[in-house]
Short mmCIF file of C-alpha atoms and ligand atoms in Angstrom, two decimals:
data_model
loop_
_atom_site.label_atom_id
_atom_site.label_comp_id
_atom_site.label_asym_id
_atom_site.label_seq_id
_atom_site.Cartn_x
_atom_site.Cartn_y
_atom_site.Cartn_z
CA MET A 1087 70.97 77.83 5.51
CA SER A 1088 73.82 75.78 3.98
CA LEU A 1089 74.89 72.47 5.50
CA ASN A 1090 78.26 73.90 6.32
CA ASP A 1091 76.65 76.79 8.36
CA PHE A 1092 74.34 74.46 10.08
CA LEU A 1093 77.14 72.06 11.20
CA THR A 1094 79.14 75.09 12.29
CA GLN A 1095 76.24 76.43 14.24
CA HIS A 1096 75.49 73.13 15.88
CA PRO A 1097 78.93 71.48 16.47
CA ARG A 1098 77.66 68.93 19.01
CA LEU A 1099 75.15 67.02 17.07
CA THR A 1100 75.06 63.37 17.84
CA LYS A 1101 76.61 61.21 15.23
CA SER A 1102 73.28 59.57 14.26
CA PHE A 1103 71.56 62.96 13.93
CA LYS A 1104 74.34 64.01 11.51
CA ASN A 1105 73.83 60.89 9.53
CA PHE A 1106 70.02 61.52 9.49
CA VAL A 1107 70.71 65.06 8.11
CA HIS A 1108 73.05 63.73 5.51
CA ASP A 1109 70.55 61.10 4.43
CA PHE A 1110 67.92 63.76 3.93
CA GLN A 1111 70.21 65.76 1.81
CA LYS A 1112 70.37 62.86 -0.71
CA LYS A 1113 66.71 62.66 -0.87
CA MET A 1114 65.86 66.39 -1.26
CA ASP A 1115 66.26 69.15 -3.87
CA ASP A 1116 68.60 72.13 -2.71
CA GLU A 1117 65.62 74.36 -1.89
CA THR A 1118 63.75 71.84 0.22
CA PHE A 1119 66.94 70.85 1.96
CA THR A 1120 67.79 74.43 2.81
CA ALA A 1121 64.13 74.94 4.33
CA PHE A 1122 64.71 71.68 6.33
CA LEU A 1123 67.98 72.97 7.73
CA ASP A 1124 66.31 76.15 8.69
CA THR A 1125 63.66 74.25 10.66
CA LEU A 1126 66.13 72.04 12.39
CA ASP A 1127 68.31 75.06 13.33
CA ALA A 1128 65.21 76.90 14.79
CA GLU A 1129 64.13 73.97 16.76
CA LEU A 1130 67.68 72.94 17.96
CA SER A 1131 68.14 76.58 19.26
CA ARG A 1132 64.68 76.65 20.77
CA VAL A 1133 65.12 73.46 22.76
CA SER A 1134 68.71 74.22 23.65
CA GLY A 1135 67.76 77.63 25.09
CA GLU A 1136 64.77 76.27 27.04
CA LEU A 1137 66.87 73.60 28.59
CA GLN A 1138 69.73 75.86 29.55
CA ALA A 1139 67.29 78.12 31.27
CA ILE A 1140 66.52 75.37 33.73
CA SER A 1141 68.39 75.16 37.02
CA PRO A 1142 70.02 73.02 38.74
CA GLU A 1143 71.67 70.96 36.10
CA SER A 1144 70.17 67.77 37.37
CA GLN A 1145 66.75 69.16 36.78
CA ARG A 1146 67.85 70.17 33.18
CA ALA A 1147 68.85 66.33 32.64
CA ARG A 1148 65.39 65.32 34.06
CA THR A 1149 63.51 67.67 31.69
CA LEU A 1150 65.44 66.25 28.83
CA HIS A 1151 64.30 62.67 30.01
CA HIS A 1152 60.75 63.78 30.02
CA LEU A 1153 61.08 65.15 26.45
CA VAL A 1154 62.70 61.91 25.25
CA ASP A 1155 60.10 59.64 27.11
CA SER A 1156 57.14 61.65 25.67
CA GLU A 1157 58.50 61.29 22.09
CA ILE A 1158 58.98 57.62 22.50
CA ASP A 1159 55.63 57.10 24.08
CA SER A 1160 54.00 58.94 21.16
CA GLU A 1161 55.18 56.17 18.75
CA LYS A 1162 53.92 53.15 20.61
CA GLU A 1163 52.41 51.51 17.44
CA ILE A 1164 55.84 50.22 16.42
CA GLN A 1165 56.47 46.89 18.25
CA VAL A 1166 59.39 46.77 20.53
CA SER A 1167 61.05 43.61 21.72
CA CYS A 1168 62.65 45.22 24.90
CA ARG A 1169 60.91 43.66 28.05
CA LYS A 1170 61.52 43.83 31.75
CA GLY A 1171 64.27 41.34 32.68
CA CYS A 1172 66.03 41.38 29.21
CA SER A 1173 69.13 43.01 30.13
CA ALA A 1174 71.87 42.36 27.49
CA CYS A 1175 72.11 46.16 26.91
CA CYS A 1176 72.88 46.73 30.53
CA HIS A 1177 76.06 44.66 30.20
CA MET A 1178 77.50 47.15 27.60
CA GLU A 1179 79.07 50.52 27.71
CA VAL A 1180 76.76 53.37 28.31
CA GLU A 1181 77.70 57.02 27.94
CA ILE A 1182 76.09 59.59 30.26
CA THR A 1183 76.46 63.33 30.87
CA ASN A 1184 77.84 64.79 33.94
CA HIS A 1185 74.46 66.15 34.80
CA GLU A 1186 73.04 62.65 34.77
CA ALA A 1187 75.99 61.61 36.92
CA GLN A 1188 74.83 64.11 39.50
CA ILE A 1189 71.38 62.41 39.65
CA LEU A 1190 72.74 58.98 39.92
CA SER A 1191 75.53 59.82 42.41
CA GLN A 1192 73.08 61.56 44.63
CA LEU A 1193 70.90 58.26 44.68
CA ILE A 1194 74.13 56.42 45.78
CA LEU A 1195 74.90 58.98 48.43
CA ASP A 1196 71.33 58.77 49.55
CA GLY A 1197 71.94 54.88 50.28
CA HIS A 1198 70.99 53.32 46.89
CA PRO A 1199 72.94 49.98 47.20
CA ILE A 1200 75.46 49.27 44.39
CA ASP A 1201 78.64 47.16 44.17
CA ARG A 1202 81.16 50.17 44.68
CA GLU A 1203 84.17 47.87 43.84
CA ARG A 1204 82.55 46.94 40.46
CA LEU A 1205 81.97 50.62 39.81
CA SER A 1206 85.57 51.28 40.65
CA ARG A 1207 86.82 48.58 38.21
CA GLN A 1208 84.63 49.76 35.44
CA SER A 1209 85.57 53.44 35.85
CA LEU A 1210 89.27 52.45 35.12
CA ARG A 1211 88.18 51.20 31.61
CA GLU A 1212 88.85 53.59 28.78
CA LEU A 1213 86.16 54.56 26.42
CA GLN A 1214 85.12 51.72 24.03
CA ASP A 1215 87.22 49.18 26.05
CA PRO A 1216 87.19 45.90 24.27
CA LEU A 1217 85.82 44.16 27.47
CA TRP A 1218 82.52 45.77 26.87
CA LYS A 1219 82.22 43.76 23.66
CA GLN A 1220 81.99 40.56 25.72
CA GLY A 1221 78.61 41.63 26.87
CA MET A 1222 76.90 39.16 29.23
CA ARG A 1223 79.88 36.85 28.96
CA ASN A 1224 81.94 39.03 31.14
CA GLN A 1225 80.85 39.06 34.85
CA ASP A 1226 82.17 42.40 35.50
CA ASN A 1227 80.08 44.00 32.74
CA PRO A 1228 76.57 44.35 34.48
CA CYS A 1229 75.76 48.00 35.05
CA VAL A 1230 75.95 48.64 38.90
CA PHE A 1231 72.18 49.62 38.85
CA LEU A 1232 71.16 46.17 37.31
CA ASN A 1233 69.37 44.31 40.08
CA SER A 1234 69.22 40.48 40.52
CA GLU A 1235 65.90 40.19 38.73
CA GLY A 1236 67.62 41.67 35.57
CA SER A 1237 65.73 45.08 36.05
CA CYS A 1238 67.02 48.55 36.25
CA SER A 1239 66.90 49.61 40.01
CA VAL A 1240 66.99 53.20 39.03
CA TYR A 1241 64.48 53.09 36.24
CA GLU A 1242 62.78 56.53 36.92
CA HIS A 1243 66.40 58.08 36.92
CA ARG A 1244 68.04 56.15 34.19
CA PRO A 1245 70.26 58.05 31.73
CA VAL A 1246 68.85 59.26 28.31
CA MET A 1247 70.92 56.63 26.37
CA CYS A 1248 69.03 53.81 28.36
CA ARG A 1249 65.70 55.49 27.46
CA ARG A 1250 66.30 55.82 23.71
CA HIS A 1251 67.54 52.26 23.27
CA SER A 1252 64.56 50.26 21.74
CA VAL A 1253 65.13 47.12 19.72
CA THR A 1254 62.71 45.52 17.27
CA THR A 1255 64.69 42.40 16.50
CA PRO A 1256 64.03 39.39 18.90
CA ALA A 1257 65.44 40.12 22.44
CA LYS A 1258 67.50 36.78 22.26
CA ASN A 1259 69.65 38.44 19.44
CA CYS A 1260 70.93 41.04 21.97
CA GLU A 1261 72.28 38.23 24.18
CA THR A 1262 74.34 36.48 21.50
CA LEU A 1263 76.14 39.57 20.12
CA ASP A 1264 76.68 37.87 16.79
CA ALA A 1265 73.09 38.26 15.55
CA THR A 1266 71.45 41.07 13.80
CA ILE A 1267 70.20 43.97 16.24
CA THR A 1268 67.80 46.59 14.78
CA VAL A 1269 67.54 49.67 17.06
CA ARG A 1270 64.66 52.04 16.40
CA TYR A 1271 65.53 55.57 15.37
CA PHE A 1272 63.70 58.55 16.73
CA PRO A 1273 64.98 61.60 14.92
CA LYS A 1274 63.22 63.86 17.36
CA VAL A 1275 64.84 62.12 20.31
CA ASP A 1276 68.17 62.69 18.65
CA LEU A 1277 67.42 66.43 18.08
CA TYR A 1278 66.57 66.76 21.78
CA ILE A 1279 69.73 65.14 22.78
CA SER A 1280 71.85 67.34 20.37
CA ALA A 1281 70.17 70.38 21.68
CA ALA A 1282 70.92 69.39 25.22
CA ASN A 1283 74.56 68.78 24.23
CA GLU A 1284 74.93 72.35 22.96
CA ASP A 1285 74.99 73.33 26.75
CA SER A 1286 78.76 74.31 27.32
CA THR A 1287 78.52 72.74 30.84
CA VAL A 1288 77.64 69.26 29.40
CA LEU A 1289 80.44 66.63 29.52
CA ILE A 1290 79.90 63.16 28.16
CA GLY A 1291 81.76 59.96 29.17
CA PRO A 1292 81.33 56.35 30.25
CA MET A 1293 78.76 55.97 33.15
CA ALA A 1294 81.13 54.41 35.73
CA LYS A 1295 83.80 56.85 35.15
CA MET A 1296 81.39 59.77 35.33
CA ILE A 1297 79.72 58.69 38.42
CA SER A 1298 83.18 58.09 40.19
CA LEU A 1299 84.32 61.49 39.35
CA GLU A 1300 81.05 62.96 40.60
CA LEU A 1301 81.22 60.85 43.77
CA GLY A 1302 85.05 61.79 44.17
CA GLY A 1303 84.23 65.44 43.85
CA ARG A 1304 81.62 65.34 46.66
CA SER A 1305 83.56 63.42 49.19
S1 SF4 B 1559 71.06 52.51 34.32
FE1 SF4 B 1559 69.34 50.97 34.31
S2 SF4 B 1559 68.80 50.81 32.19
FE2 SF4 B 1559 70.78 51.91 32.17
S3 SF4 B 1559 72.35 50.32 31.83
FE3 SF4 B 1559 72.20 50.65 34.05
S4 SF4 B 1559 70.64 49.03 34.73
FE4 SF4 B 1559 70.51 49.24 32.45
#
């Protein structure tokens, strides 16, 4: 399979997965790279097909979460700095899918307490709003699910973008925003997410906006 055919066949690859594929192209001869693309193509189609067979959509998202967790857990030998209570990444923009918004909205409707006014204010921000770049310095930036101990109050239900975020540089670097931050890269996690995104029912957007839309649609 050629690279063009591969990209046409899989138009919703994550940006980082596309970069991963391009990096491999530089390291491999043509024959090996073609075989590599064939393998990726088969695996993307397999995972995508298996996920799309799952219903309802919220369960599809939960299955993706389990796949991602298993992959990250299988690579425990690499030291990660992320710890309970270090929450700088929970003050930044997080994108989620509409399927994940269904999970989180249901928790809210079931009584999980959040600051609805902050959710509303965050939902008015455009994608990549510069306010997110202020991180912990902006008091309106904390995720509505971040509790007073600096922990995620919906940890078991958190979106895939929160699950995949693993930093190897010191945790304090995440707080200052001007220090180097190295995020671990899991190619298989990216493959799973890319495969899940091939589902035509998947929409992606900023968390607060997606949750507000979902809540609005249910009231
Ligand atoms: S859902 Fe949880 S882990 Fe994700 S940004 Fe919000 S508080 Fe942090």
